[in-house]
PDB file of C-alpha atoms in Angstrom:
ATOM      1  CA  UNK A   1      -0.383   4.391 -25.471  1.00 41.00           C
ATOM      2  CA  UNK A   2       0.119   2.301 -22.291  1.00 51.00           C
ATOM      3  CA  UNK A   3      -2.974   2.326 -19.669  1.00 55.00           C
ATOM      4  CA  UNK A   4      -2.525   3.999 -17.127  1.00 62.00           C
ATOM      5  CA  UNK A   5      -5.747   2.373 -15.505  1.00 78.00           C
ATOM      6  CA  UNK A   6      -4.480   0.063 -11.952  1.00 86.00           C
ATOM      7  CA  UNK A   7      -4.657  -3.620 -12.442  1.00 91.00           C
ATOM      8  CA  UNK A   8      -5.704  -5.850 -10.128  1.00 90.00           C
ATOM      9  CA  UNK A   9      -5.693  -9.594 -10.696  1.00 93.00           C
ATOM     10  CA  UNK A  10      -8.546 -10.747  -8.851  1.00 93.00           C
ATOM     11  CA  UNK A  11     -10.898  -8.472 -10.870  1.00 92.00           C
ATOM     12  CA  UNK A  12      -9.087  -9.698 -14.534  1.00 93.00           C
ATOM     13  CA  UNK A  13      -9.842 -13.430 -13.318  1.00 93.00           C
ATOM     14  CA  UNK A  14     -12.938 -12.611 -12.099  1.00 94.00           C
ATOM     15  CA  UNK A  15     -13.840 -10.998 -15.863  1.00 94.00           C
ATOM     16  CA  UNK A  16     -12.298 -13.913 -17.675  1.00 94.00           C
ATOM     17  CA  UNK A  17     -13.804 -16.566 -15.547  1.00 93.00           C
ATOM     18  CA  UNK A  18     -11.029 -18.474 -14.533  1.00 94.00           C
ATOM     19  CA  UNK A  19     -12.211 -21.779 -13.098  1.00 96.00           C
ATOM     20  CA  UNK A  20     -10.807 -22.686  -9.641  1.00 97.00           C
ATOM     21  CA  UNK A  21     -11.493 -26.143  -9.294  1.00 98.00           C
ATOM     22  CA  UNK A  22      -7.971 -27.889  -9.696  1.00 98.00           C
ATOM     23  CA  UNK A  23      -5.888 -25.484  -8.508  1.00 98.00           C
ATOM     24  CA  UNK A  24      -4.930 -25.599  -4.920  1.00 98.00           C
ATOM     25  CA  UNK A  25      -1.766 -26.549  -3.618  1.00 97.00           C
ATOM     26  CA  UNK A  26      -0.605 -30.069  -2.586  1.00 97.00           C
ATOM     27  CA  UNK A  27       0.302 -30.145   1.049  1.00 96.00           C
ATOM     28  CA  UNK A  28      -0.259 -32.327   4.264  1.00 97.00           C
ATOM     29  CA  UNK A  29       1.934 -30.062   6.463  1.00 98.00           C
ATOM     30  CA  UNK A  30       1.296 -26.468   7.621  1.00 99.00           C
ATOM     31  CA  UNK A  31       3.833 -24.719   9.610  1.00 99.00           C
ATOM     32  CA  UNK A  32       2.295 -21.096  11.305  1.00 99.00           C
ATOM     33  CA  UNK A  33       4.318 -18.429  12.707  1.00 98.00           C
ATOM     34  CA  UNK A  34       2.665 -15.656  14.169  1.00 98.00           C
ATOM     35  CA  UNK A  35       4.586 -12.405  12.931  1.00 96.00           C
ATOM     36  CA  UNK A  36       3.027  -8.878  13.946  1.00 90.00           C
ATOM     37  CA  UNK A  37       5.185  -7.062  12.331  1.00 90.00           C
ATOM     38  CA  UNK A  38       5.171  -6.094   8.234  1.00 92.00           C
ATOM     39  CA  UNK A  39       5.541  -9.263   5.918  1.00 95.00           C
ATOM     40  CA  UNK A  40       8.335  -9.220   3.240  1.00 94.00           C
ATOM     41  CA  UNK A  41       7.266 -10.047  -0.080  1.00 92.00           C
ATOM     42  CA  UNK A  42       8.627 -13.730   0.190  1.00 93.00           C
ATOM     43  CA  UNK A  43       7.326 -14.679   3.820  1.00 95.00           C
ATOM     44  CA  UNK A  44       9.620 -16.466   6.014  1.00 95.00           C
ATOM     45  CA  UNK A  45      12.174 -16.605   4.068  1.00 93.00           C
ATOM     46  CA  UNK A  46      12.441 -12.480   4.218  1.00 94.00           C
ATOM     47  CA  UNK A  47      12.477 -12.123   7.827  1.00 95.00           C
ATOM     48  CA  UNK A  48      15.625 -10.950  10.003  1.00 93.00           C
ATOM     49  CA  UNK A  49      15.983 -13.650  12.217  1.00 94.00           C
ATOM     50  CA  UNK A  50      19.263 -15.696  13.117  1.00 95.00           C
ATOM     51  CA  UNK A  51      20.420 -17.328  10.059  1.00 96.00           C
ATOM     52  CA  UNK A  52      21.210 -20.878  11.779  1.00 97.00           C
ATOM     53  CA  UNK A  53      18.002 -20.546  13.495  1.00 97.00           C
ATOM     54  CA  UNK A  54      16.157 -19.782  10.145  1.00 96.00           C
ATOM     55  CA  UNK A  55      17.500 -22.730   8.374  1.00 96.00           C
ATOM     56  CA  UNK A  56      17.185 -25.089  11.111  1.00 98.00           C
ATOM     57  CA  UNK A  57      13.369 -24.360  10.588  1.00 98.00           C
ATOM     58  CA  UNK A  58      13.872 -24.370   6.748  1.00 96.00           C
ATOM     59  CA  UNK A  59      15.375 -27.770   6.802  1.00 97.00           C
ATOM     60  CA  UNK A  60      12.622 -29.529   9.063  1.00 98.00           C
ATOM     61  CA  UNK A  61      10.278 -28.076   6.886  1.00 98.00           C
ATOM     62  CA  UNK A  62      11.761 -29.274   3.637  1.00 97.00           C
ATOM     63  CA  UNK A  63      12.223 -32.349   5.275  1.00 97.00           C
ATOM     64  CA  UNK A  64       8.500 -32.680   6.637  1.00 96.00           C
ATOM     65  CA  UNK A  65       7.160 -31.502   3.127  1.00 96.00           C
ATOM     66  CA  UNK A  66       5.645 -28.752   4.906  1.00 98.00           C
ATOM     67  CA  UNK A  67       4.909 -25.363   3.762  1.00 98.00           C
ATOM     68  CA  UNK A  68       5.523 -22.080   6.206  1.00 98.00           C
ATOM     69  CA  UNK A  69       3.037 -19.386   6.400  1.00 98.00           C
ATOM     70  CA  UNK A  70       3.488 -16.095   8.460  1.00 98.00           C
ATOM     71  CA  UNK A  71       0.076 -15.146  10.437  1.00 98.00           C
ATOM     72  CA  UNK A  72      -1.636 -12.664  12.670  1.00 97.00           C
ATOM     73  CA  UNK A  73      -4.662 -12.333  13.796  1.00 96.00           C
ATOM     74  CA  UNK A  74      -7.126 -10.014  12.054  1.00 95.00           C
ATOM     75  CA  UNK A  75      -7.153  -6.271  13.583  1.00 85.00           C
ATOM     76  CA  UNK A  76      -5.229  -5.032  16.378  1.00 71.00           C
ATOM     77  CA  UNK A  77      -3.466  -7.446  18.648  1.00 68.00           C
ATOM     78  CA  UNK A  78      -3.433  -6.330  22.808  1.00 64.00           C
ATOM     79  CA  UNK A  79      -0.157  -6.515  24.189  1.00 68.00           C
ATOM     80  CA  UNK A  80       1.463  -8.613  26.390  1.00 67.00           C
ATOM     81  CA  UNK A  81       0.268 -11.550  24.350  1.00 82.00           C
ATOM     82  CA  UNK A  82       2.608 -14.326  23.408  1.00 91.00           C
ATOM     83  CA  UNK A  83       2.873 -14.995  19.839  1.00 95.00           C
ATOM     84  CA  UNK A  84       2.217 -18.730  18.662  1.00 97.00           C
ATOM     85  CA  UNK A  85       3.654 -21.303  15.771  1.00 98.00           C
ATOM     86  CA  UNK A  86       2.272 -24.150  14.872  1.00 98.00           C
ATOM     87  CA  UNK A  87       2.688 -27.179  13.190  1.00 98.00           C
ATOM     88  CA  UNK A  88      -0.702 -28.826  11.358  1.00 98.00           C
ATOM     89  CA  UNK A  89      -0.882 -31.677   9.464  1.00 97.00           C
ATOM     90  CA  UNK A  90      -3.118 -34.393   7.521  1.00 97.00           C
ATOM     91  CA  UNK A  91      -1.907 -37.848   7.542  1.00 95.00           C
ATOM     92  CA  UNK A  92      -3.101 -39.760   4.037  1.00 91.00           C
ATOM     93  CA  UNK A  93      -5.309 -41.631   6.578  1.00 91.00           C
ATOM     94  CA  UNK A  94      -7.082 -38.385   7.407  1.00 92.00           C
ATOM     95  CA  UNK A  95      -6.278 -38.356  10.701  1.00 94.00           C
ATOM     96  CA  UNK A  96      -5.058 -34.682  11.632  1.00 96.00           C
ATOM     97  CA  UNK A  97      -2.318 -33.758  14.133  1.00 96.00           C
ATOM     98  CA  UNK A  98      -1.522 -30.027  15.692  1.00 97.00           C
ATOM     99  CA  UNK A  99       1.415 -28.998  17.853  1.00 98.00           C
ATOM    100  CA  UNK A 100       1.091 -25.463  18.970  1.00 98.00           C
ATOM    101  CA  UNK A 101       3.496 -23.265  21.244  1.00 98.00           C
ATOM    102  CA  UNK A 102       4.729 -19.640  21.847  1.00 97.00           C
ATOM    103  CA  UNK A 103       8.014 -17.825  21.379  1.00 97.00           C
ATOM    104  CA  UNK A 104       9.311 -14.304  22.167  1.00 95.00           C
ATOM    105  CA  UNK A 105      12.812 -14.812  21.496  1.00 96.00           C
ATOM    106  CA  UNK A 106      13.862 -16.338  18.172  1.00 96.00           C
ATOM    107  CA  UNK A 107      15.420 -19.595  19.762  1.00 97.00           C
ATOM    108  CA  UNK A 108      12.266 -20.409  20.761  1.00 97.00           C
ATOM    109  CA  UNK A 109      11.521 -21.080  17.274  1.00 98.00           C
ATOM    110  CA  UNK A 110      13.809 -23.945  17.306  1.00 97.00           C
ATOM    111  CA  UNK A 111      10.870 -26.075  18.846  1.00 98.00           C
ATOM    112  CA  UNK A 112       9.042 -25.829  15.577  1.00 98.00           C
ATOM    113  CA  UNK A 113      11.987 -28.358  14.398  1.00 98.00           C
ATOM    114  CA  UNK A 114      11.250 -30.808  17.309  1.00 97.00           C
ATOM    115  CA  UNK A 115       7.241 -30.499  16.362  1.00 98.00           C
ATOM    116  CA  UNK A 116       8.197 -31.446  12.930  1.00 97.00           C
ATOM    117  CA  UNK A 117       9.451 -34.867  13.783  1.00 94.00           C
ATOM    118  CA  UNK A 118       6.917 -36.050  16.069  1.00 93.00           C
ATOM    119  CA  UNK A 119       3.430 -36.428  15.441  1.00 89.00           C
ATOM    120  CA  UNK A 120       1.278 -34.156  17.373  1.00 90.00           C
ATOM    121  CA  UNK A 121      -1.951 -34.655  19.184  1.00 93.00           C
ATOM    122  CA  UNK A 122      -5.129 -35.746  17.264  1.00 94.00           C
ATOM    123  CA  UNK A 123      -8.531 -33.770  16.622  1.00 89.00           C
ATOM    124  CA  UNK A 124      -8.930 -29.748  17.774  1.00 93.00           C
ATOM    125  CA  UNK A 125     -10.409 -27.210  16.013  1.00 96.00           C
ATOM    126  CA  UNK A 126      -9.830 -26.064  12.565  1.00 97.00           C
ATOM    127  CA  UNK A 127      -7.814 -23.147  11.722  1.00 98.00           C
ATOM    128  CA  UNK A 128      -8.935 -20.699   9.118  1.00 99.00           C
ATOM    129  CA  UNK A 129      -6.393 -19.465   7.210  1.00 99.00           C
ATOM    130  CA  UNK A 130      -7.319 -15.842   4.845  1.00 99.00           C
ATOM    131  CA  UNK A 131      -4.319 -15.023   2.493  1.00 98.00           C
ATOM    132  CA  UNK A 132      -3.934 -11.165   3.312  1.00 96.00           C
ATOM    133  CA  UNK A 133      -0.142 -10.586   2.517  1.00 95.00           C
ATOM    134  CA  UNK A 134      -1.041  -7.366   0.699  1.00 88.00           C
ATOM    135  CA  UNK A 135       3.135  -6.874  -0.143  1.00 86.00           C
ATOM    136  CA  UNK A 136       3.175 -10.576  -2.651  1.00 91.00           C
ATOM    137  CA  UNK A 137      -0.185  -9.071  -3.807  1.00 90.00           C
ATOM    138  CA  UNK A 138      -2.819  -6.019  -3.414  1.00 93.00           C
ATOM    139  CA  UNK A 139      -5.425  -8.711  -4.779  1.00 94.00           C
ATOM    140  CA  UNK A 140      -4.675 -10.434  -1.402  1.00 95.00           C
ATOM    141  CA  UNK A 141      -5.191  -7.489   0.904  1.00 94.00           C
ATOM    142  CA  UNK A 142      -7.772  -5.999  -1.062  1.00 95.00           C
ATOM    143  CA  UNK A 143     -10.496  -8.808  -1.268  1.00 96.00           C
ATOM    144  CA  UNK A 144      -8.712 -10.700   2.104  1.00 97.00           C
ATOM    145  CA  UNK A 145      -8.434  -8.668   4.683  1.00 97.00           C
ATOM    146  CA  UNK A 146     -12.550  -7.592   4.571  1.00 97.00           C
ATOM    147  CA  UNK A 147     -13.395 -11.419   4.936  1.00 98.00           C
ATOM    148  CA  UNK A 148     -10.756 -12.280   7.552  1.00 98.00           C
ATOM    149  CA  UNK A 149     -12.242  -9.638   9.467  1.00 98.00           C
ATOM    150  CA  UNK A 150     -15.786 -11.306   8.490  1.00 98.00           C
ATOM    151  CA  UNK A 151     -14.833 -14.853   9.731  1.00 99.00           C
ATOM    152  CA  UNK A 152     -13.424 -13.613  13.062  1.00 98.00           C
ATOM    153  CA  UNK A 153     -16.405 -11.918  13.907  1.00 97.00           C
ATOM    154  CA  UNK A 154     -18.011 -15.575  14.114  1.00 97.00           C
ATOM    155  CA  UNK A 155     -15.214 -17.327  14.712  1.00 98.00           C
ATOM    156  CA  UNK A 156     -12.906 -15.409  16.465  1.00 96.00           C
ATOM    157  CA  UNK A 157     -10.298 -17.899  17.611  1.00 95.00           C
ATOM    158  CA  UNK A 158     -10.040 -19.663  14.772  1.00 97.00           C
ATOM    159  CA  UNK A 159      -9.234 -17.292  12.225  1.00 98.00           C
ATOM    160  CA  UNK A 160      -5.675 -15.820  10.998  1.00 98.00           C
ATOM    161  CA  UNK A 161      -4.662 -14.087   8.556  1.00 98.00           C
ATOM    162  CA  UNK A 162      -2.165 -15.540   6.725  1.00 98.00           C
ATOM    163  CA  UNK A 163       1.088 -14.811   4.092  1.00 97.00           C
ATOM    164  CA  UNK A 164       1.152 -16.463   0.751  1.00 95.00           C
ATOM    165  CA  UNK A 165      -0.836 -19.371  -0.165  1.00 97.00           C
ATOM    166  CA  UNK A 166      -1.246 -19.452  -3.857  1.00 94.00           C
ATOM    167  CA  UNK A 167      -3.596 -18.337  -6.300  1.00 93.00           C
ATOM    168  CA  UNK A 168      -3.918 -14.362  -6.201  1.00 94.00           C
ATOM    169  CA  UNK A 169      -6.464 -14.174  -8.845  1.00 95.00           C
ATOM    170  CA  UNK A 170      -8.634 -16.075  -6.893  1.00 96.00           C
ATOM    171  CA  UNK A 171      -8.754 -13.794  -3.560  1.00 94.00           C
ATOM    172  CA  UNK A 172      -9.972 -13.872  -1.332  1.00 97.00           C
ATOM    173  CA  UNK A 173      -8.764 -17.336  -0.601  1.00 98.00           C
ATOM    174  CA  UNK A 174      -9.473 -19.099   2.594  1.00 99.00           C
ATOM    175  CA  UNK A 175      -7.343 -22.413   3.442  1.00 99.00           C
ATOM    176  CA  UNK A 176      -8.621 -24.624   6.334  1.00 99.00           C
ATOM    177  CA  UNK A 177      -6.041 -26.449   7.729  1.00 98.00           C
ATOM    178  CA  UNK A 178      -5.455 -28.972   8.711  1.00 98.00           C
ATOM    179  CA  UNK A 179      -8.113 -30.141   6.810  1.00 98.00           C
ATOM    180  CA  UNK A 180      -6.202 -29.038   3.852  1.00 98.00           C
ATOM    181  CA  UNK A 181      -9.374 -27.262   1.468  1.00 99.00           C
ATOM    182  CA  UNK A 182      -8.993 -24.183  -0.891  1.00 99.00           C
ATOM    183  CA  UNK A 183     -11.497 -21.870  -1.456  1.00 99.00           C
ATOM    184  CA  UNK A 184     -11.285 -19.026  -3.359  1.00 98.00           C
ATOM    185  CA  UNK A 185     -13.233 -16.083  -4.589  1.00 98.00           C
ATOM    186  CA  UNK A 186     -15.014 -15.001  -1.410  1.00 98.00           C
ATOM    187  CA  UNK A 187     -16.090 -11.786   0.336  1.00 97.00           C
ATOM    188  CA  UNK A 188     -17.250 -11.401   3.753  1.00 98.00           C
ATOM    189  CA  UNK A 189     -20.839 -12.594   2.678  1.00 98.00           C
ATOM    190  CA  UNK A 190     -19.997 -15.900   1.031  1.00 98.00           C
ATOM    191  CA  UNK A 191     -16.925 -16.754   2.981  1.00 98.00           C
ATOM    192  CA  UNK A 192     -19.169 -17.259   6.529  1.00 99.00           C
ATOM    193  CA  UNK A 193     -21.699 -19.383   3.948  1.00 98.00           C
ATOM    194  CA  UNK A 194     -18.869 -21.651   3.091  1.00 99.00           C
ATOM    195  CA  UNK A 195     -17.244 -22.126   6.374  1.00 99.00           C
ATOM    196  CA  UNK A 196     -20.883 -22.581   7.783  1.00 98.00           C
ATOM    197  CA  UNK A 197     -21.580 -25.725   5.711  1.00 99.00           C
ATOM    198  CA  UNK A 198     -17.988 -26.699   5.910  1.00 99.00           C
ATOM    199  CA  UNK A 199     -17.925 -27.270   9.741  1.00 98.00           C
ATOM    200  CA  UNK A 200     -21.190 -29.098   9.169  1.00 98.00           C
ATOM    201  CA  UNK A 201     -18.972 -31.413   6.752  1.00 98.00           C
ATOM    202  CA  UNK A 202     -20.603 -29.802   3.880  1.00 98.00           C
ATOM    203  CA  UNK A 203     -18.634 -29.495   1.125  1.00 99.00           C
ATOM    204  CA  UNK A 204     -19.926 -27.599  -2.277  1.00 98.00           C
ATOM    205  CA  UNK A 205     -18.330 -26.553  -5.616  1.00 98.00           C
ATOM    206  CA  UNK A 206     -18.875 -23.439  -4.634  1.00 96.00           C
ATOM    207  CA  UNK A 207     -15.377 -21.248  -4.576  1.00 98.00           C
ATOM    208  CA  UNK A 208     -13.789 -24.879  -4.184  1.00 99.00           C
ATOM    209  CA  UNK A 209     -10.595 -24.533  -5.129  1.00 98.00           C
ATOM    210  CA  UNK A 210      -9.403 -27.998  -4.486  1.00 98.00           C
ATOM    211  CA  UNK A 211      -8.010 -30.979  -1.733  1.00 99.00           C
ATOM    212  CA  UNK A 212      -4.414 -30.579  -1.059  1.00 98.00           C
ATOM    213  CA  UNK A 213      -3.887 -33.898  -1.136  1.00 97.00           C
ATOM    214  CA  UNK A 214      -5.318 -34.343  -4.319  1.00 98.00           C
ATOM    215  CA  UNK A 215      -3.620 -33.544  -7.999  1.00 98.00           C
ATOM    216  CA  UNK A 216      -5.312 -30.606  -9.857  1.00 98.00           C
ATOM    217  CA  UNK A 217      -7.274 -33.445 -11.938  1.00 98.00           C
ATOM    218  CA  UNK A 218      -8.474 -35.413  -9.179  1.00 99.00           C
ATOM    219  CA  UNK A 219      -9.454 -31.897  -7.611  1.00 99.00           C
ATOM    220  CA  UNK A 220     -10.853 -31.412 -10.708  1.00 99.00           C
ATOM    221  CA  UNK A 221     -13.111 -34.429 -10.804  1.00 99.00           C
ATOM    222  CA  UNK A 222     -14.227 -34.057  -7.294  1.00 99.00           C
ATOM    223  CA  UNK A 223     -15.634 -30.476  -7.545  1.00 99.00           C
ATOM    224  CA  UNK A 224     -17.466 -31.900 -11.233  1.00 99.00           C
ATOM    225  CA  UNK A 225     -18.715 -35.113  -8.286  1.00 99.00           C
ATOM    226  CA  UNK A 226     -19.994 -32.028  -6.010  1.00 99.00           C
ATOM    227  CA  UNK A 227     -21.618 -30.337  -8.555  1.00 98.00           C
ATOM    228  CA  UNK A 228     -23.235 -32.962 -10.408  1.00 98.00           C
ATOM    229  CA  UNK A 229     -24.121 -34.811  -7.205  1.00 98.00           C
ATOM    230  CA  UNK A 230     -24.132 -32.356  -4.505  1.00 98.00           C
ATOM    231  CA  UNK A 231     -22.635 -31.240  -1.532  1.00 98.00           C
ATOM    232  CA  UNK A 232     -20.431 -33.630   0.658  1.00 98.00           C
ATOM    233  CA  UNK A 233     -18.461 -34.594   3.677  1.00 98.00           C
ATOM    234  CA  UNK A 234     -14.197 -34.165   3.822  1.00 98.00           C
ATOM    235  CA  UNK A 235     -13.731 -37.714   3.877  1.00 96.00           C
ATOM    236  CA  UNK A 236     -17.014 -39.141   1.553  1.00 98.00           C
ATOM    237  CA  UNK A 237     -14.902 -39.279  -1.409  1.00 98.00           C
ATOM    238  CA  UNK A 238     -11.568 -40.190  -2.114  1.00 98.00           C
ATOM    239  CA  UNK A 239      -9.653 -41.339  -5.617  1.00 98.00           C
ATOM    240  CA  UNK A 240     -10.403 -44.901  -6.369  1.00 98.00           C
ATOM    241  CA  UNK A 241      -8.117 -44.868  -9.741  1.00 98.00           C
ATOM    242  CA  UNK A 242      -6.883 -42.376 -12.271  1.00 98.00           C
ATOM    243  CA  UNK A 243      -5.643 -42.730 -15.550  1.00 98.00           C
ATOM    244  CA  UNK A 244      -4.044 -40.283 -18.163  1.00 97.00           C
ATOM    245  CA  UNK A 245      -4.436 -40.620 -22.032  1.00 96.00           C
ATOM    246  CA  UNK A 246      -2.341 -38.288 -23.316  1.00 95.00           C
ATOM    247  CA  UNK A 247      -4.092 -34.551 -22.753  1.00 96.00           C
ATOM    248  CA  UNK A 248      -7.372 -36.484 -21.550  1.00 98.00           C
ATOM    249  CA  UNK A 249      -7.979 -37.968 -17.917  1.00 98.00           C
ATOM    250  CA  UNK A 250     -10.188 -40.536 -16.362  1.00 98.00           C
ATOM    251  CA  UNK A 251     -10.744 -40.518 -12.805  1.00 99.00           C
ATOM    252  CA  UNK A 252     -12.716 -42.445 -10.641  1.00 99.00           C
ATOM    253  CA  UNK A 253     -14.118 -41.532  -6.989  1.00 99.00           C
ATOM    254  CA  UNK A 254     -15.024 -44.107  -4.610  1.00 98.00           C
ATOM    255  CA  UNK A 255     -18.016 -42.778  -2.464  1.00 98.00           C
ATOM    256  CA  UNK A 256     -19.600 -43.503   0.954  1.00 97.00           C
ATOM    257  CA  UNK A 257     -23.312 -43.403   1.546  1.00 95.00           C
ATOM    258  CA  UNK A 258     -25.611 -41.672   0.805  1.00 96.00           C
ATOM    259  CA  UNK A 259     -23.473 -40.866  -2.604  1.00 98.00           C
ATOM    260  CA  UNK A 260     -22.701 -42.680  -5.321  1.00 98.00           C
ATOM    261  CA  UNK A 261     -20.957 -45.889  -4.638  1.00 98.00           C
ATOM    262  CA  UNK A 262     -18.509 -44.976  -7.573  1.00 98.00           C
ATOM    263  CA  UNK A 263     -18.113 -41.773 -10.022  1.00 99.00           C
ATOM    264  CA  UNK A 264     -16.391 -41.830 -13.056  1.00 99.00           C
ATOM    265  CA  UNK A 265     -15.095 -38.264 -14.417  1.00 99.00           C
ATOM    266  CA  UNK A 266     -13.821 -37.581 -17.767  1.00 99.00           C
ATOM    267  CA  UNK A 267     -11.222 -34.581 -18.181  1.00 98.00           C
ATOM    268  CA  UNK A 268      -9.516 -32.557 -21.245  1.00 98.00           C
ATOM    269  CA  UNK A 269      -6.667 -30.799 -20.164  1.00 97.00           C
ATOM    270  CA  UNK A 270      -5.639 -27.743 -22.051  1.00 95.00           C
ATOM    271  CA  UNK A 271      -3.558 -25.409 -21.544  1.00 94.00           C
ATOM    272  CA  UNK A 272      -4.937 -21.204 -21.094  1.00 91.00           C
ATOM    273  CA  UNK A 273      -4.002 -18.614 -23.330  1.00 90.00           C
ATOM    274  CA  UNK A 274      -1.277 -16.146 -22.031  1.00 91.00           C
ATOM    275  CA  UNK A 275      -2.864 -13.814 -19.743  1.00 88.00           C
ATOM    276  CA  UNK A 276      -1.592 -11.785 -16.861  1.00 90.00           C
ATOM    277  CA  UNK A 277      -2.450 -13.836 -13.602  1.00 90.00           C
ATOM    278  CA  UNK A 278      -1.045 -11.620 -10.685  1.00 88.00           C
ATOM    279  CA  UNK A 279      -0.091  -8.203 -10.087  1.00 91.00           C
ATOM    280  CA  UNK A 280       2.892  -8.431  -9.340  1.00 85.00           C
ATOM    281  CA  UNK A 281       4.366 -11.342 -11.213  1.00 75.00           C
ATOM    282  CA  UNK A 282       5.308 -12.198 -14.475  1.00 73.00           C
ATOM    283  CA  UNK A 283       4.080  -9.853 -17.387  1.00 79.00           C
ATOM    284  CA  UNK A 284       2.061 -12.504 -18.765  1.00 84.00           C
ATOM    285  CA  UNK A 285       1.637 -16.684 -18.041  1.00 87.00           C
ATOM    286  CA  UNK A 286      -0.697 -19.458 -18.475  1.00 88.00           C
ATOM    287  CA  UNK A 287      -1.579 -22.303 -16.917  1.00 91.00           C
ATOM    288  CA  UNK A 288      -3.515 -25.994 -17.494  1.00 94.00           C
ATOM    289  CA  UNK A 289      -7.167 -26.376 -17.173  1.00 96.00           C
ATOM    290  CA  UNK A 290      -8.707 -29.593 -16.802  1.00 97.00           C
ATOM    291  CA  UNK A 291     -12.521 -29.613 -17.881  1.00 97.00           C
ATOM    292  CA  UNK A 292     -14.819 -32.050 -17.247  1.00 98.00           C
ATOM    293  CA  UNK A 293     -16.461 -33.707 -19.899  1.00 98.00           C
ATOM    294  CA  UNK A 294     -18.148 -36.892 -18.758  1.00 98.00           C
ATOM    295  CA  UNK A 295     -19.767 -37.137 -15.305  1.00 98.00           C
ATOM    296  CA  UNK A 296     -21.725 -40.137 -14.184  1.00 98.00           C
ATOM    297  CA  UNK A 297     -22.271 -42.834 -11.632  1.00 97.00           C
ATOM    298  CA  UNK A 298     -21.530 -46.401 -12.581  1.00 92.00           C
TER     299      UNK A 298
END
């Protein structure tokens, strides 16, 4: 007899203890697009808006590597209030650029295309991204929604709630950007802990999903470097070298002072059994784990 018991992802995950480390999205490139109204189940892509316009954002996107999210701010919005875009991004110096505006009509959009080809302005705040798009996932609206609401309260101008990011079994998930950090499994306690030591440049394993300009491995190794060394700044580590043998890994982090000059991390990649990772997806999946084996300063 089938169960007729609701499943939720996040709680499944959760009971398996799926690791997170190593699984955030790669990315250097975050387009925003503040949408008040109800999300479709596949974002931007979903929304009734000019078709020429649409792909004329699509294309500088694609182009730019960057990925679209739909946001709002957490709770009710006054009126009267433009809505915003933006484009953030991370160079692979670690410099970060953002280009913000407004539209109200949807050829105002089009200036999200001329943002996309020039850099942007350097430095300004973080933005604080909470995956809440409850429509791709309940997990998301469930668990996000509670700490978006949680963040804003401290950090009120920082924080959106945003459409799909990636790993529903591990909401809540919180992206800053353009930082470009996971984290995932947070509630409203944890998730002001995290951002806390983060805007100190404090970086622990904690709900660390990952660098998104990292590979899962190297994510992998760093959040092994964080655990086995402690906590650490955005930019104190970085991949010196890594090397694949077949299902094992060796990667090597080059550190700045006070940590380790140089950390060598040993992986086994494997792949999960077949479990169901989202509510709403595909009956059953699995994905590859990398687990550290070998941790140690040389």
């Amino acid at each position: 007899m089938a169960s007729t018991e609701r499943f939720f992802c996040a709680d499944s995950a959760r009971q398996r203890g799926d690791p997170m480390a190593g699984t955030a999205p790669r990315g250097f490139v975050w387009v925003l697009v503040e949408y008040r109204g109800r999300w479709p189940v596949n974002g931007f892509e979903g929304l009734h808006l000019d078709t020429a316009i649409k792909a004329a954002v699509f294309s500088a996107a694609q182009a730019a590597r960057a990925r679209i999210l739909l946001v709002k701010r957490p709770g009710r919005r006054r009126r009267g209030e433009h809505d915003q875009w933006a484009v953030l991004r991370r160079e692979t110096s670690g410099t970060v650029r953002q280009q913000w505006g407004t539209w109200d009509r949807e050829e105002d959009l089009t200036q999200i295309v001329t943002a996309l080809e020039t850099p942007g302005d350097t430095g300004g705040p973080s933005v604080l991204l909470v995956c809440a798009h409850g429509h791709h996932d309940p997990c998301c609206a469930v668990r996000g929604r509670p700490v978006a609401r949680a963040l804003a309260e401290r950090w009120p101008d920082r924080v959106w709630e945003c459409s799909h990011v990636g790993g529903d079994r591990f909401a809540a998930n919180v992206v800053v950007v353009p930082d470009g950090v996971y984290y995932g499994g947070l509630d409203a306690e944890s998730s002001v802990l995290t951002i806390e030591e983060h805007f100190f440049d404090r970086i622990h394993h904690h709900h660390l999903r990952g660098y998104t300009d990292m590979s899962p491995p190297q994510q992998a190794a760093l959040a092994a470097t964080l655990r086995r060394f402690g906590p650490a700044g955005r930019s104190d580590y970085v991949i010196a070298e890594s090397v694949r043998e077949g299902d094992r890994w060796r990667v090597r982090l080059a550190g700045r002072a006070p940590h380790p000059e140089r950390v060598d991390v040993e992986l086994q990649a494997h792949r999960t059994p077949p479990c169901r990772l989202t509510c709403r997806g595909a009956p059953t999946g699995s994905v590859m784990l990398y687990e550290p084996t070998s941790v140690r300063a040389v």
